[in-house]
Amino acid sequence: MKCIANVRIRVDEKGRVLDKNDSPIRGLFAAGEMIGGIFYHNYPGGSGLMSGAVFGRLSGQSAANYVLETTEIAGH
């Protein structure tokens, strides 16, 4: 028996994971099939690959910017 849980992590437009109050969790990013809000009633085949490619790039850029900003603030 195959079981797919339809519980997804909420993210903003920069790929930052949101808490229960829809506020970004500092330093936590997500992409791909684990994020929610893209498909509400159906899950078309192959959509995870596209979601991973698009949001993976977006989240990766956001994570890189976060690291650069936090290390600059720390003086490193």
CSV table of N, CA and C in Angstrom, one decimal:
chain,number,residue,atom,x,y,z
A,1,MET,N,0.8,-1.2,0.0
A,1,MET,CA,0.0,0.0,0.0
A,1,MET,C,0.9,1.2,0.0
A,2,LYS,N,0.6,2.2,-0.9
A,2,LYS,CA,1.3,3.4,-1.0
A,2,LYS,C,0.6,4.5,-0.3
A,3,CYS,N,1.3,5.2,0.5
A,3,CYS,CA,0.6,6.3,1.3
A,3,CYS,C,1.4,7.6,1.0
A,4,ILE,N,0.7,8.6,0.6
A,4,ILE,CA,1.3,10.0,0.4
A,4,ILE,C,0.7,10.9,1.4
A,5,ALA,N,1.4,11.4,2.3
A,5,ALA,CA,0.9,12.4,3.3
A,5,ALA,C,0.8,13.8,2.5
A,6,ASN,N,-0.3,14.4,2.7
A,6,ASN,CA,-0.5,15.7,2.0
A,6,ASN,C,-0.3,16.9,3.0
A,7,VAL,N,0.8,16.8,3.8
A,7,VAL,CA,1.1,17.8,4.7
A,7,VAL,C,2.3,18.5,4.1
A,8,ARG,N,2.2,19.8,4.0
A,8,ARG,CA,3.3,20.6,3.4
A,8,ARG,C,3.8,21.7,4.3
A,9,ILE,N,5.0,22.1,4.0
A,9,ILE,CA,5.7,23.2,4.7
A,9,ILE,C,5.3,24.5,4.0
A,10,ARG,N,4.9,25.5,4.7
A,10,ARG,CA,4.6,26.8,4.1
A,10,ARG,C,5.8,27.6,4.0
A,11,VAL,N,6.0,28.2,2.8
A,11,VAL,CA,7.1,29.1,2.5
A,11,VAL,C,6.6,30.4,1.9
A,12,ASP,N,7.5,31.4,2.0
A,12,ASP,CA,7.2,32.7,1.3
A,12,ASP,C,7.8,32.7,-0.1
A,13,GLU,N,7.7,33.9,-0.7
A,13,GLU,CA,8.2,34.0,-2.1
A,13,GLU,C,9.7,33.9,-2.2
A,14,LYS,N,10.4,33.9,-1.1
A,14,LYS,CA,11.9,33.7,-1.1
A,14,LYS,C,12.3,32.3,-0.7
A,15,GLY,N,11.3,31.4,-0.4
A,15,GLY,CA,11.7,30.1,0.0
A,15,GLY,C,11.9,29.9,1.5
A,16,ARG,N,11.6,31.0,2.3
A,16,ARG,CA,11.8,30.9,3.7
A,16,ARG,C,10.7,30.2,4.3
A,17,VAL,N,11.0,29.3,5.2
A,17,VAL,CA,9.9,28.5,5.9
A,17,VAL,C,9.2,29.4,6.9
A,18,LEU,N,7.8,29.3,6.9
A,18,LEU,CA,7.0,30.2,7.7
A,18,LEU,C,6.5,29.4,8.9
A,19,ASP,N,6.4,30.1,10.0
A,19,ASP,CA,5.9,29.5,11.3
A,19,ASP,C,4.4,29.6,11.3
A,20,LYS,N,3.7,29.2,12.4
A,20,LYS,CA,2.3,29.2,12.4
A,20,LYS,C,1.6,30.5,12.3
A,21,ASN,N,2.4,31.6,12.5
A,21,ASN,CA,1.9,33.0,12.3
A,21,ASN,C,2.3,33.6,11.0
A,22,ASP,N,2.7,32.8,10.1
A,22,ASP,CA,3.2,33.2,8.7
A,22,ASP,C,4.4,34.1,8.8
A,23,SER,N,5.2,34.0,9.8
A,23,SER,CA,6.4,34.8,9.9
A,23,SER,C,7.6,33.9,9.5
A,24,PRO,N,8.6,34.4,8.7
A,24,PRO,CA,9.7,33.6,8.3
A,24,PRO,C,10.5,33.1,9.5
A,25,ILE,N,10.9,31.8,9.5
A,25,ILE,CA,11.8,31.3,10.5
A,25,ILE,C,13.3,31.6,10.1
A,26,ARG,N,14.0,32.3,10.9
A,26,ARG,CA,15.3,32.8,10.5
A,26,ARG,C,16.3,31.6,10.2
A,27,GLY,N,16.8,31.7,9.0
A,27,GLY,CA,17.8,30.8,8.5
A,27,GLY,C,17.3,29.4,8.0
A,28,LEU,N,16.0,29.3,7.9
A,28,LEU,CA,15.4,28.0,7.5
A,28,LEU,C,14.7,28.2,6.1
A,29,PHE,N,15.2,27.4,5.1
A,29,PHE,CA,14.7,27.5,3.7
A,29,PHE,C,14.2,26.1,3.3
A,30,ALA,N,13.3,26.1,2.4
A,30,ALA,CA,12.8,24.8,1.8
A,30,ALA,C,12.4,24.9,0.4
A,31,ALA,N,12.4,23.8,-0.3
A,31,ALA,CA,12.0,23.8,-1.8
A,31,ALA,C,11.6,22.4,-2.1
A,32,GLY,N,11.0,22.3,-3.3
A,32,GLY,CA,10.6,21.0,-3.9
A,32,GLY,C,9.3,20.5,-3.4
A,33,GLU,N,9.1,19.2,-3.4
A,33,GLU,CA,7.8,18.6,-3.0
A,33,GLU,C,7.4,18.8,-1.6
A,34,MET,N,8.3,19.3,-0.7
A,34,MET,CA,7.9,19.4,0.7
A,34,MET,C,7.1,20.8,0.9
A,35,ILE,N,7.2,21.7,0.0
A,35,ILE,CA,6.5,23.0,0.2
A,35,ILE,C,5.1,22.9,-0.3
A,36,GLY,N,4.2,23.6,0.3
A,36,GLY,CA,2.8,23.6,0.0
A,36,GLY,C,2.3,24.8,-0.7
A,37,GLY,N,1.0,24.8,-1.1
A,37,GLY,CA,0.4,25.9,-1.7
A,37,GLY,C,0.4,26.0,-3.2
A,38,ILE,N,1.1,25.0,-3.9
A,38,ILE,CA,1.2,25.0,-5.3
A,38,ILE,C,0.0,24.3,-5.9
A,39,PHE,N,-0.3,23.1,-5.4
A,39,PHE,CA,-1.4,22.2,-5.9
A,39,PHE,C,-2.3,22.0,-4.8
A,40,TYR,N,-3.6,22.4,-4.9
A,40,TYR,CA,-4.5,22.3,-3.8
A,40,TYR,C,-5.3,21.0,-3.9
A,41,HIS,N,-5.8,20.6,-5.1
A,41,HIS,CA,-6.7,19.5,-5.2
A,41,HIS,C,-6.1,18.3,-5.9
A,42,ASN,N,-5.0,18.4,-6.5
A,42,ASN,CA,-4.5,17.4,-7.4
A,42,ASN,C,-2.9,17.5,-7.4
A,43,TYR,N,-2.3,16.4,-7.7
A,43,TYR,CA,-0.8,16.4,-7.7
A,43,TYR,C,-0.4,15.8,-9.1
A,44,PRO,N,-0.2,16.7,-10.1
A,44,PRO,CA,0.1,16.2,-11.4
A,44,PRO,C,1.5,15.5,-11.4
A,45,GLY,N,1.6,14.4,-12.1
A,45,GLY,CA,2.9,13.7,-12.3
A,45,GLY,C,4.0,14.6,-12.8
A,46,GLY,N,5.2,14.5,-12.2
A,46,GLY,CA,6.3,15.3,-12.7
A,46,GLY,C,6.4,16.7,-12.1
A,47,SER,N,5.3,17.1,-11.4
A,47,SER,CA,5.3,18.5,-10.9
A,47,SER,C,6.3,18.7,-9.8
A,48,GLY,N,6.7,17.6,-9.1
A,48,GLY,CA,7.7,17.8,-8.1
A,48,GLY,C,9.1,18.2,-8.7
A,49,LEU,N,9.4,17.7,-9.9
A,49,LEU,CA,10.6,18.0,-10.5
A,49,LEU,C,10.7,19.5,-10.8
A,50,MET,N,9.6,20.0,-11.4
A,50,MET,CA,9.6,21.4,-11.7
A,50,MET,C,9.6,22.3,-10.5
A,51,SER,N,8.8,21.9,-9.5
A,51,SER,CA,8.8,22.7,-8.2
A,51,SER,C,10.2,22.7,-7.6
A,52,GLY,N,10.8,21.6,-7.6
A,52,GLY,CA,12.2,21.5,-7.1
A,52,GLY,C,13.2,22.4,-7.8
A,53,ALA,N,13.0,22.4,-9.1
A,53,ALA,CA,14.0,23.2,-10.0
A,53,ALA,C,13.7,24.7,-9.7
A,54,VAL,N,12.5,25.1,-9.8
A,54,VAL,CA,12.1,26.5,-9.6
A,54,VAL,C,12.4,27.0,-8.2
A,55,PHE,N,11.8,26.3,-7.2
A,55,PHE,CA,11.9,26.8,-5.9
A,55,PHE,C,13.3,26.4,-5.3
A,56,GLY,N,13.9,25.4,-5.8
A,56,GLY,CA,15.3,25.1,-5.3
A,56,GLY,C,16.2,26.2,-5.7
A,57,ARG,N,16.2,26.8,-6.8
A,57,ARG,CA,17.0,27.9,-7.2
A,57,ARG,C,16.7,29.1,-6.4
A,58,LEU,N,15.4,29.4,-6.3
A,58,LEU,CA,15.0,30.6,-5.5
A,58,LEU,C,15.4,30.5,-4.0
A,59,SER,N,15.1,29.3,-3.4
A,59,SER,CA,15.5,29.1,-2.0
A,59,SER,C,17.0,29.1,-1.9
A,60,GLY,N,17.8,28.5,-2.8
A,60,GLY,CA,19.2,28.5,-2.8
A,60,GLY,C,19.8,29.9,-2.8
A,61,GLN,N,19.2,30.8,-3.7
A,61,GLN,CA,19.7,32.2,-3.7
A,61,GLN,C,19.4,32.9,-2.4
A,62,SER,N,18.2,32.7,-1.9
A,62,SER,CA,17.8,33.3,-0.7
A,62,SER,C,18.7,32.9,0.5
A,63,ALA,N,19.0,31.6,0.6
A,63,ALA,CA,19.9,31.0,1.6
A,63,ALA,C,21.3,31.6,1.5
A,64,ALA,N,21.8,31.7,0.3
A,64,ALA,CA,23.1,32.3,0.1
A,64,ALA,C,23.2,33.7,0.5
A,65,ASN,N,22.2,34.5,0.1
A,65,ASN,CA,22.1,35.9,0.6
A,65,ASN,C,22.0,36.0,2.1
A,66,TYR,N,21.3,35.1,2.7
A,66,TYR,CA,21.1,35.1,4.2
A,66,TYR,C,22.5,34.9,4.8
A,67,VAL,N,23.3,33.9,4.3
A,67,VAL,CA,24.6,33.6,4.8
A,67,VAL,C,25.5,34.8,4.7
A,68,LEU,N,25.5,35.4,3.5
A,68,LEU,CA,26.3,36.6,3.2
A,68,LEU,C,26.0,37.8,4.2
A,69,GLU,N,24.7,38.0,4.3
A,69,GLU,CA,24.2,39.1,5.2
A,69,GLU,C,24.6,38.9,6.7
A,70,THR,N,24.4,37.6,7.1
A,70,THR,CA,24.7,37.4,8.6
A,70,THR,C,26.1,37.3,8.9
A,71,THR,N,27.0,36.9,7.9
A,71,THR,CA,28.4,36.9,8.2
A,71,THR,C,29.0,38.3,8.1
A,72,GLU,N,28.4,39.2,7.2
A,72,GLU,CA,28.8,40.6,7.1
A,72,GLU,C,28.5,41.3,8.4
A,73,ILE,N,27.3,41.0,9.0
A,73,ILE,CA,26.9,41.6,10.2
A,73,ILE,C,27.8,41.2,11.4
A,74,ALA,N,28.2,39.9,11.4
A,74,ALA,CA,29.1,39.4,12.4
A,74,ALA,C,30.5,39.9,12.2
A,75,GLY,N,30.9,40.5,11.1
A,75,GLY,CA,32.2,41.0,10.9
A,75,GLY,C,33.2,40.0,10.3
A,76,HIS,N,32.7,38.9,9.7
A,76,HIS,CA,33.6,37.9,9.1
A,76,HIS,C,33.7,38.1,7.7
